[in-house]
XYZ file of C-alpha atoms in Angstrom:
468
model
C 0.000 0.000 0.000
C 1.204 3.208 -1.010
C 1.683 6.144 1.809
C -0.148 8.756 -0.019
C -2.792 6.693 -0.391
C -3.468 6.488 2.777
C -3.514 9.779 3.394
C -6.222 9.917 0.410
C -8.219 7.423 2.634
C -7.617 9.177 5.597
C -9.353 12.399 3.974
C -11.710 11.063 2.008
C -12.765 9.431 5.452
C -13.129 12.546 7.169
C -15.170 14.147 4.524
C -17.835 11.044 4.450
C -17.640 11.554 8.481
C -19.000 15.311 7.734
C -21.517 14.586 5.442
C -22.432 11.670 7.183
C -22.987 14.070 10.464
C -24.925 16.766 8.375
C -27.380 13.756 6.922
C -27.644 12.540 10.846
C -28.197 15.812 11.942
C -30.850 16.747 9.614
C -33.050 13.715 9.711
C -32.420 12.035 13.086
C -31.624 15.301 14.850
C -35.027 16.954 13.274
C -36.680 14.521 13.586
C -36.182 14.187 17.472
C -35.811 18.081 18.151
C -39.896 18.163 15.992
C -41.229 15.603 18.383
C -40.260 17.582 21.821
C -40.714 21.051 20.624
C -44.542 19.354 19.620
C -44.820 17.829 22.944
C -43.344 21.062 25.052
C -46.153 22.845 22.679
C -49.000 20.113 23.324
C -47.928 20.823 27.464
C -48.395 24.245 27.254
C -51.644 24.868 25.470
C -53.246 21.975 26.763
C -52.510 23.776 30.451
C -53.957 26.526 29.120
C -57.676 25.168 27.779
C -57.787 23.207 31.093
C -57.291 26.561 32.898
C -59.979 28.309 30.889
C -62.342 24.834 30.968
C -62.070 25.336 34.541
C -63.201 28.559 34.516
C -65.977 27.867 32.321
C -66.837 24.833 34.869
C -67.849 26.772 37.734
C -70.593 28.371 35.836
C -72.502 24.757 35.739
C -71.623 24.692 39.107
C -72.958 27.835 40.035
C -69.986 29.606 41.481
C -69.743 32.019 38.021
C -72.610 32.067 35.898
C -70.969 35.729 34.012
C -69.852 34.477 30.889
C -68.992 37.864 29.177
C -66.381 38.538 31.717
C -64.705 35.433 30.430
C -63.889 36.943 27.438
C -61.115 39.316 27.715
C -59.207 36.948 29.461
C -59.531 34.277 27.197
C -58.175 37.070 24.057
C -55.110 37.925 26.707
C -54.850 34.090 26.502
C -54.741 33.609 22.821
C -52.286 36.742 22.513
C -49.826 35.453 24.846
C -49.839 31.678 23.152
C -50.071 33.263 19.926
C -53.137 30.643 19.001
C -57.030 30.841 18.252
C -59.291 29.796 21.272
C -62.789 28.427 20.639
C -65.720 27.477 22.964
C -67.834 24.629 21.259
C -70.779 23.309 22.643
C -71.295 19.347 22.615
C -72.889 19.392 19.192
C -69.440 21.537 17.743
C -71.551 24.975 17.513
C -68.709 27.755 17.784
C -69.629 29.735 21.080
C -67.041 32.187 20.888
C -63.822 32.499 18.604
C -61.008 34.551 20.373
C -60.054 35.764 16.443
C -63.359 36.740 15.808
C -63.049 34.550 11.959
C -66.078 32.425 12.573
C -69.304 34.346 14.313
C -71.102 32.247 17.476
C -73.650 29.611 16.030
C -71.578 28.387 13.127
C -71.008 24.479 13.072
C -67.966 22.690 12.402
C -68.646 19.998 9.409
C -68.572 16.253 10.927
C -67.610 17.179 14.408
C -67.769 14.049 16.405
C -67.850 14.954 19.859
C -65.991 11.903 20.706
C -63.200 13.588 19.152
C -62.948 16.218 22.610
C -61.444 13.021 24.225
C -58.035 13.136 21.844
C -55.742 15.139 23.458
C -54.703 17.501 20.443
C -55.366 16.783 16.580
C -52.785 18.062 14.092
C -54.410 19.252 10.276
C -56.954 21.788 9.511
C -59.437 20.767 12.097
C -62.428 19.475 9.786
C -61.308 22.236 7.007
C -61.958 25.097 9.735
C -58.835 26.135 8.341
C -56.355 26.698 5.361
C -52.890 25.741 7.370
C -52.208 22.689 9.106
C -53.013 23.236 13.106
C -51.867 21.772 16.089
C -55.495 21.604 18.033
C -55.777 21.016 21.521
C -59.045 20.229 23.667
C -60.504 20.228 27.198
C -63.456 19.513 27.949
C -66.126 21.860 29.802
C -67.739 19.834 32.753
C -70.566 20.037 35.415
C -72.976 18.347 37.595
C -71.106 15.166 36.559
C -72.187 16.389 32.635
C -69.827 17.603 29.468
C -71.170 20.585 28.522
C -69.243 21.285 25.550
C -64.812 21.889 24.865
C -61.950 24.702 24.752
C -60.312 23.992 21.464
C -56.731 25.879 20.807
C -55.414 26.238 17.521
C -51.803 27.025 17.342
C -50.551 27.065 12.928
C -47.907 23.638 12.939
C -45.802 26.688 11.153
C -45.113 28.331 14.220
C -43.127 24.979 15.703
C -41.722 24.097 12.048
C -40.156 28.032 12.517
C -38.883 27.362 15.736
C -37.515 23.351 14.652
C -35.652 25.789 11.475
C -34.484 27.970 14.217
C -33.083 25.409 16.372
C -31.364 22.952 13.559
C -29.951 26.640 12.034
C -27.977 27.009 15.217
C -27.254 23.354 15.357
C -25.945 23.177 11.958
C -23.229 26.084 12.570
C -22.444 24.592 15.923
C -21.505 21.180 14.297
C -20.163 23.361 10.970
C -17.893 25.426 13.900
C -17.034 21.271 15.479
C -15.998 20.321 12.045
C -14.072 22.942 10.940
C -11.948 23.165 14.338
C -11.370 19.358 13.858
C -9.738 20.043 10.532
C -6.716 20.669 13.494
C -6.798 16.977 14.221
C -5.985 16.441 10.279
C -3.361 19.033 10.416
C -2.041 17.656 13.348
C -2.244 13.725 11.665
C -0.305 15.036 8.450
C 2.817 17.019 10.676
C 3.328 14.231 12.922
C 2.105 11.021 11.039
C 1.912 11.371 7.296
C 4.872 13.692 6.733
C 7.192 11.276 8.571
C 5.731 8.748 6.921
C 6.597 10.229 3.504
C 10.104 10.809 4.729
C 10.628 7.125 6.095
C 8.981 5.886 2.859
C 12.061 8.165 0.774
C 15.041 6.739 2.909
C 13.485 3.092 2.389
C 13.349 3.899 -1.563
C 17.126 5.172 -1.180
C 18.327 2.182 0.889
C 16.576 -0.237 -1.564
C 18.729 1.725 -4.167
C 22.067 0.848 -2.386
C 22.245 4.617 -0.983
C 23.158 3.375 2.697
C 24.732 6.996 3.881
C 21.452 8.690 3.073
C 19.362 9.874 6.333
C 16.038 10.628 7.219
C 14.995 13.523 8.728
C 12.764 12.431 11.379
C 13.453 13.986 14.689
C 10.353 13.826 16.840
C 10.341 11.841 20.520
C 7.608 9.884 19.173
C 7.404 6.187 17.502
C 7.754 7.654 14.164
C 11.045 9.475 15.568
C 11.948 6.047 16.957
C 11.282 4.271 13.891
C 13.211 6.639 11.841
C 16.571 6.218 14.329
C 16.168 2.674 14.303
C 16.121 2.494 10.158
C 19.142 5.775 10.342
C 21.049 3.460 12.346
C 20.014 -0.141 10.424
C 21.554 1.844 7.202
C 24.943 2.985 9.551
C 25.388 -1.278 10.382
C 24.742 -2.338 6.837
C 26.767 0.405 5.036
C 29.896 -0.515 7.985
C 28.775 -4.392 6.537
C 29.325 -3.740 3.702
C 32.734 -0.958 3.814
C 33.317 -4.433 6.013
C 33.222 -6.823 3.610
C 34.840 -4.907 0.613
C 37.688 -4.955 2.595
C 37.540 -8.040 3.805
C 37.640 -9.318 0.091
C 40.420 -6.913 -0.686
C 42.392 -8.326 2.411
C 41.280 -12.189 0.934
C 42.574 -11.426 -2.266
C 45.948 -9.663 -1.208
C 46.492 -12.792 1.359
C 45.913 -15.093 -1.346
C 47.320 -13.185 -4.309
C 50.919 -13.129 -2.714
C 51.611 -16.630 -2.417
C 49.882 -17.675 -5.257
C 52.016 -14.949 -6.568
C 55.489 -16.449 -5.274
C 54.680 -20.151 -6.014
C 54.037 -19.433 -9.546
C 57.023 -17.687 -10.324
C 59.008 -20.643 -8.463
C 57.231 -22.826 -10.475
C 57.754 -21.019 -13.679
C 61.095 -20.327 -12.569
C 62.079 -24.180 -11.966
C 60.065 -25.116 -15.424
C 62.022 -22.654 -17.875
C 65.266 -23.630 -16.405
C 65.863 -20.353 -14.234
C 66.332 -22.034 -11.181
C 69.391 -24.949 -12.091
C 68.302 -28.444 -10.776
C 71.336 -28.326 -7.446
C 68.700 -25.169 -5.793
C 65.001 -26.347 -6.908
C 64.425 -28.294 -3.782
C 65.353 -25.006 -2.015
C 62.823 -23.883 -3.769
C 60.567 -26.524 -3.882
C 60.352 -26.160 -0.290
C 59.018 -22.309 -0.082
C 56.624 -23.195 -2.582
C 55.206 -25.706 0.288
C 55.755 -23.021 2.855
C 53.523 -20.724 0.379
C 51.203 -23.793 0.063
C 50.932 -24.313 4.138
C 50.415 -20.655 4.366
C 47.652 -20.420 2.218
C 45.607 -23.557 3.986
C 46.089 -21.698 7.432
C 44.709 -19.092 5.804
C 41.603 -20.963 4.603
C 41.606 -23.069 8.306
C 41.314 -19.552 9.762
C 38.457 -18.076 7.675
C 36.384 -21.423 8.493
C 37.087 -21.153 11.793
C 35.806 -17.388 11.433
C 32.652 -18.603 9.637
C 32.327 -21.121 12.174
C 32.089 -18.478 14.996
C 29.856 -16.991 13.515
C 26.596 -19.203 13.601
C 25.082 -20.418 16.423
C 25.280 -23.112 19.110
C 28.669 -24.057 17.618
C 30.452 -24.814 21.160
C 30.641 -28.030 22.723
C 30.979 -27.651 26.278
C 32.454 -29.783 29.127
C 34.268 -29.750 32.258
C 38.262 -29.671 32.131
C 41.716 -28.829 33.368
C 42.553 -25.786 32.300
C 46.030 -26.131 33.909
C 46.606 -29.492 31.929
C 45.578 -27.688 29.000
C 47.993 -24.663 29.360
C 51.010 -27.059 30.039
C 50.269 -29.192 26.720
C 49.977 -26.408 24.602
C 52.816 -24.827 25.877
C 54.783 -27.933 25.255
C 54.036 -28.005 21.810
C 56.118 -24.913 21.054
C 59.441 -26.659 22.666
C 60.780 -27.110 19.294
C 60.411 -23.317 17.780
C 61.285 -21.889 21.768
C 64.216 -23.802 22.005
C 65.731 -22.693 19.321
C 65.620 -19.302 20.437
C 66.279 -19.446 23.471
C 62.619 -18.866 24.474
C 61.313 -20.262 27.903
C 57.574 -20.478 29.573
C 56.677 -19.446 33.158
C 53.953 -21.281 34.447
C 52.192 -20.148 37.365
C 48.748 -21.868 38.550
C 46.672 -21.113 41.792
C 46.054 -24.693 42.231
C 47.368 -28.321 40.627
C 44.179 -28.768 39.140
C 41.579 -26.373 38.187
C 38.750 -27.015 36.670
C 36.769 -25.009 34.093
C 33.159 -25.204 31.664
C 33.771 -24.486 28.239
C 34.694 -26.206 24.654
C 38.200 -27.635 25.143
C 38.828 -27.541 21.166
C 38.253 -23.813 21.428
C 40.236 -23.468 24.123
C 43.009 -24.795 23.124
C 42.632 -22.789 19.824
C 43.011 -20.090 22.211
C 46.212 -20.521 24.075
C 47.854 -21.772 20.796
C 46.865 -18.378 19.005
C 47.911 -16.251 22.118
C 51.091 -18.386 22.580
C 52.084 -18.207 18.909
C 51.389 -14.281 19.317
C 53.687 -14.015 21.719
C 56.763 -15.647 20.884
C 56.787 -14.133 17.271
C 56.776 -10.881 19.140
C 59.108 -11.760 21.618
C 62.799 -11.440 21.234
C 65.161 -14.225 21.641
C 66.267 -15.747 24.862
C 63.385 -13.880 26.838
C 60.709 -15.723 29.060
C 56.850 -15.878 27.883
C 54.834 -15.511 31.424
C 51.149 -17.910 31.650
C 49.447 -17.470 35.186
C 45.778 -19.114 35.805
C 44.244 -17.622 38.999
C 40.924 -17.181 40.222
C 38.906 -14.262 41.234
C 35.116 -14.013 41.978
C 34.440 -17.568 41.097
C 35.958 -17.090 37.188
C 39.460 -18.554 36.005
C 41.586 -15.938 34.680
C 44.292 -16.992 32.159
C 47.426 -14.247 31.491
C 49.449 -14.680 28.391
C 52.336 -12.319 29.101
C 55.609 -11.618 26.898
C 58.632 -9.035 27.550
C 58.800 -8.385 23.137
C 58.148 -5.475 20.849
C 55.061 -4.039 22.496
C 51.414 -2.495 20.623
C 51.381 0.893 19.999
C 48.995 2.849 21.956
C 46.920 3.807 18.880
C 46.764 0.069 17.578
C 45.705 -1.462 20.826
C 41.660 -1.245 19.602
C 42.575 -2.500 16.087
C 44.361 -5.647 16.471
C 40.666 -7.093 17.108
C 39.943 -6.843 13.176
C 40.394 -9.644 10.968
C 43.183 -9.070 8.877
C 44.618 -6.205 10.946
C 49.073 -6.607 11.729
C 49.557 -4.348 14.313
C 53.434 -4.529 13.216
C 54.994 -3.227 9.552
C 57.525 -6.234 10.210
C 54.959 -8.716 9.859
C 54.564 -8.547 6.532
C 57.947 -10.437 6.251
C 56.032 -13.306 8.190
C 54.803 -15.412 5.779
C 52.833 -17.596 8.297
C 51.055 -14.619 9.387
C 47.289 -14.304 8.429
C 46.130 -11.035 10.693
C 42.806 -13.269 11.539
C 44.370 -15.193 14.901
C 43.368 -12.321 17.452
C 39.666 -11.558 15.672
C 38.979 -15.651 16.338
C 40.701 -15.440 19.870
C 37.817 -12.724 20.588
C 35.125 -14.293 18.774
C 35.870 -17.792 20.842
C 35.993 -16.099 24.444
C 33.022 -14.300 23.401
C 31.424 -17.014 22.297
C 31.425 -18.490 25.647
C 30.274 -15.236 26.906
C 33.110 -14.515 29.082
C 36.125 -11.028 27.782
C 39.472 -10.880 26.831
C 41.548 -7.847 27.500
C 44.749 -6.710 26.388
C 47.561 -4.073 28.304
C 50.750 -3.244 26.500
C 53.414 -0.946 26.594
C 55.576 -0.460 23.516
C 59.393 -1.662 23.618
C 58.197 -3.610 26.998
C 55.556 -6.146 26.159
C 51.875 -7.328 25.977
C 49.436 -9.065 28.575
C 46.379 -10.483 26.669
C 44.074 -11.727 29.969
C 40.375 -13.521 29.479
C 38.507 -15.327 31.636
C 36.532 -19.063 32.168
C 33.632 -20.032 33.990
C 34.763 -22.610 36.929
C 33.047 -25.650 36.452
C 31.633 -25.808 40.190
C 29.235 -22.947 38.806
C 27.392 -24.973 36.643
């Protein structure tokens, strides 16, 4: 669904809302508002003809038998309701008309004097008149006898005047509602639709590979969430994917120069370059090149193992028993330069919970770190301790030192803290970044503290097994 369509719904919506609360006001609201102004009209004039039936009562009773006297009041009466008062006799001879239209003694066609006993008639009153009336009647008793009815005639037009009067002021009151709710559409387009429309642009951007662009939504709202969360989505992917041309550039240079030097010993040994007494000198580098290039491609599985999940295999071991067996397995390369371990251990057997393969991928990278950094005849220092019920494990050497400004970056994959190491052609740049990725793995940290020209500490620590 497209945004601005939406926003087309949205309005068209509140449009057929108006319109739909002019037709309700104008039938259902008329409707209603008719029916009590007819009843509060009904109340009124029907108090009045019992008031004036009353009066006309007490002459059959005796109490007033002076008619005339009657009549001014009963004209008062018809000014003040605005209406017609008659005084019919049972039969429906006219008595006395307050409007003086129809003399005393005329009849009214078809009277029924059953009809006295409705409580108001609405029409023209057996054509007495040309207008539709609203007709109310009381009846004139005595001496347990009807003698005859006070009809008032009020014109229907009089209420329809006063319904047009109320709906008028009803229609600008809900025209005045409707216009000050146009604020609530104002107010749904700044903070709704026009982020919306801006969200909807950096999508269209990042779907055209235009990571750096952002959007422009500031607001402490969910929209203004929404729009960091997508700003910084765009930020991860666009450091994904700086991250992964250079990872490929790093791949290729890794691979390209020993590829590179075993082709031109090959080419070298086939055209006769190299004389048969040195090609097994040669032979040989092009198997170092070879060995180099399948650590490389070890490595960047291990890498690619790290990074999926519920790759460790976890058990309970001696860490001590694994420090002194991988230590042991650099005899060879530290004893021909003189290098020696210090071993230092808390206890004779500690025990930790973690994947012993990783582990010992661990120490070996750490260990191989350090004695290619350390110089010759110097001592490599490995302490296991514990603290806080965690094993901490220090790999510590006396060599070159990290510069200060290097110490975050020797993390990345690929990254050679030292210029020199290019020379090392067993070097791949990635044994640190898996070192970190394994220790993390097992959510535990790995630290580092170095000083350059005195040496490097790289610390990280185990859960004890007695945890668990």
């Amino acid at each position: 669904m497209r945004l601005h369509s939406l926003y087309a719904k949205f309005l068209l919506g509140y449009l057929v809302f108006g319109l739909l609360g002019f037709i309700t006001i104008s039938t259902f609201s008329s409707e209603l508002i008719y029916n009590y102004l007819l009843e509060k009209k009904y109340d009124s004039l029907y108090s009045a003809a019992n008031l004036i039936a009353s009066r006309y009562s007490e002459m059959y009773r005796g109490v007033n038998e002076d008619t005339a006297e009657e009549t001014p009041q009963m004209e008062a009466a018809a000014s003040f309701l605005d209406a017609d008062i008659w005084v019919i006799d049972r039969q429906g001879v006219l008595v006395l008309d307050t409007c003086g239209e129809y003399e005393a003694g005329t009849s009214i066609p078809g009277f029924d004097p059953a009809s006295g006993k409705e409580p108001y008639m609405a029409g023209n009153y057996y054509g007495m008149f040309d207008q539709d009336m609203l007709s109310v009647s009381a009846p004139i008793t005595g001496n347990y006898n009807t003698y005859g009815y006070v009809l008032v005639h009020m014109p229907l037009s009089q209420i329809q005047n006063m319904l047009t009067g109320l709906l008028n002021l009803t229609y600008i009151t809900a025209a005045v509602i409707y216009a000050l709710s146009l604020i609530l559409l104002l107010v749904f387009t700044k903070i709704v639709y026009i982020p919306l429309v801006k969200i909807r642009e950096g999508a269209n951007e990042y779907a055209a590979g235009n990571l750096d662009y952002k959007i422009q939504v500031d607001s402490q709202d969910e929209m203004g969430y929404l729009s960091a969360t997508l700003n910084y989505m765009s930020g991860e992917l666009n450091k994904m994917e700086e991250y992964q041309r250079t990872f490929v550039a790093n791949v290729s240079h890794d691979f390209r120069s020993p590829l590179t030097s075993i082709k031109g010993y090959l080419e070298a040994i086939i055209d006769g370059t190299i004389p048969p007494e040195m090609q097994e000198k040669y032979l040989k580098r092009v198997i170092s090149e070879t060995e180099r290039l399948n650590k490389l491609t070890q490595s960047m599985l291990t890498l690619n193992s790290l990074d999926s999940k519920g790759y460790l295999s976890r058990s309970n071991f001696d860490i001590n028993r694994v420090i002194k067996d991988t230590a042991a397995s650099f005899e060879g390369t530290c004893s021909s330069r003189g290098i020696t371990f210090d071993l230092t251990f808390s206890a004779s057997t500690e025990m930790v919970y973690a994947d012993l393969g990783k582990i010992q991928q661990v120490l070996y990278n750490l260990i191989d770190n350090a004695i290619k950094f350390s110089h010759d005849n110097s001592v490599i220092y490995i302490q296991e301790s514990v603290r806080h019920e965690k094993v901490f494990v220090s790999v510590k050497d006396t060599g070159i030192g990290i510069p200060k400004d290097n110490l975050k970056k020797i993390w990345e994959r690929f990254y050679k803290s030292d210029l020199s190491r290019g020379k090392d052609k067993k070097g791949t740049g990635l044994g640190l970044s898996i070192v970190r990725e394994i220790i993390q793995a097992h959510g535990e940290n790995i630290d580092v503290i170095s000083t350059e020209g005195v040496g490097t500490e790289f610390i990280f620590t185990l859960p004890k097994a007695s945890n668990l």
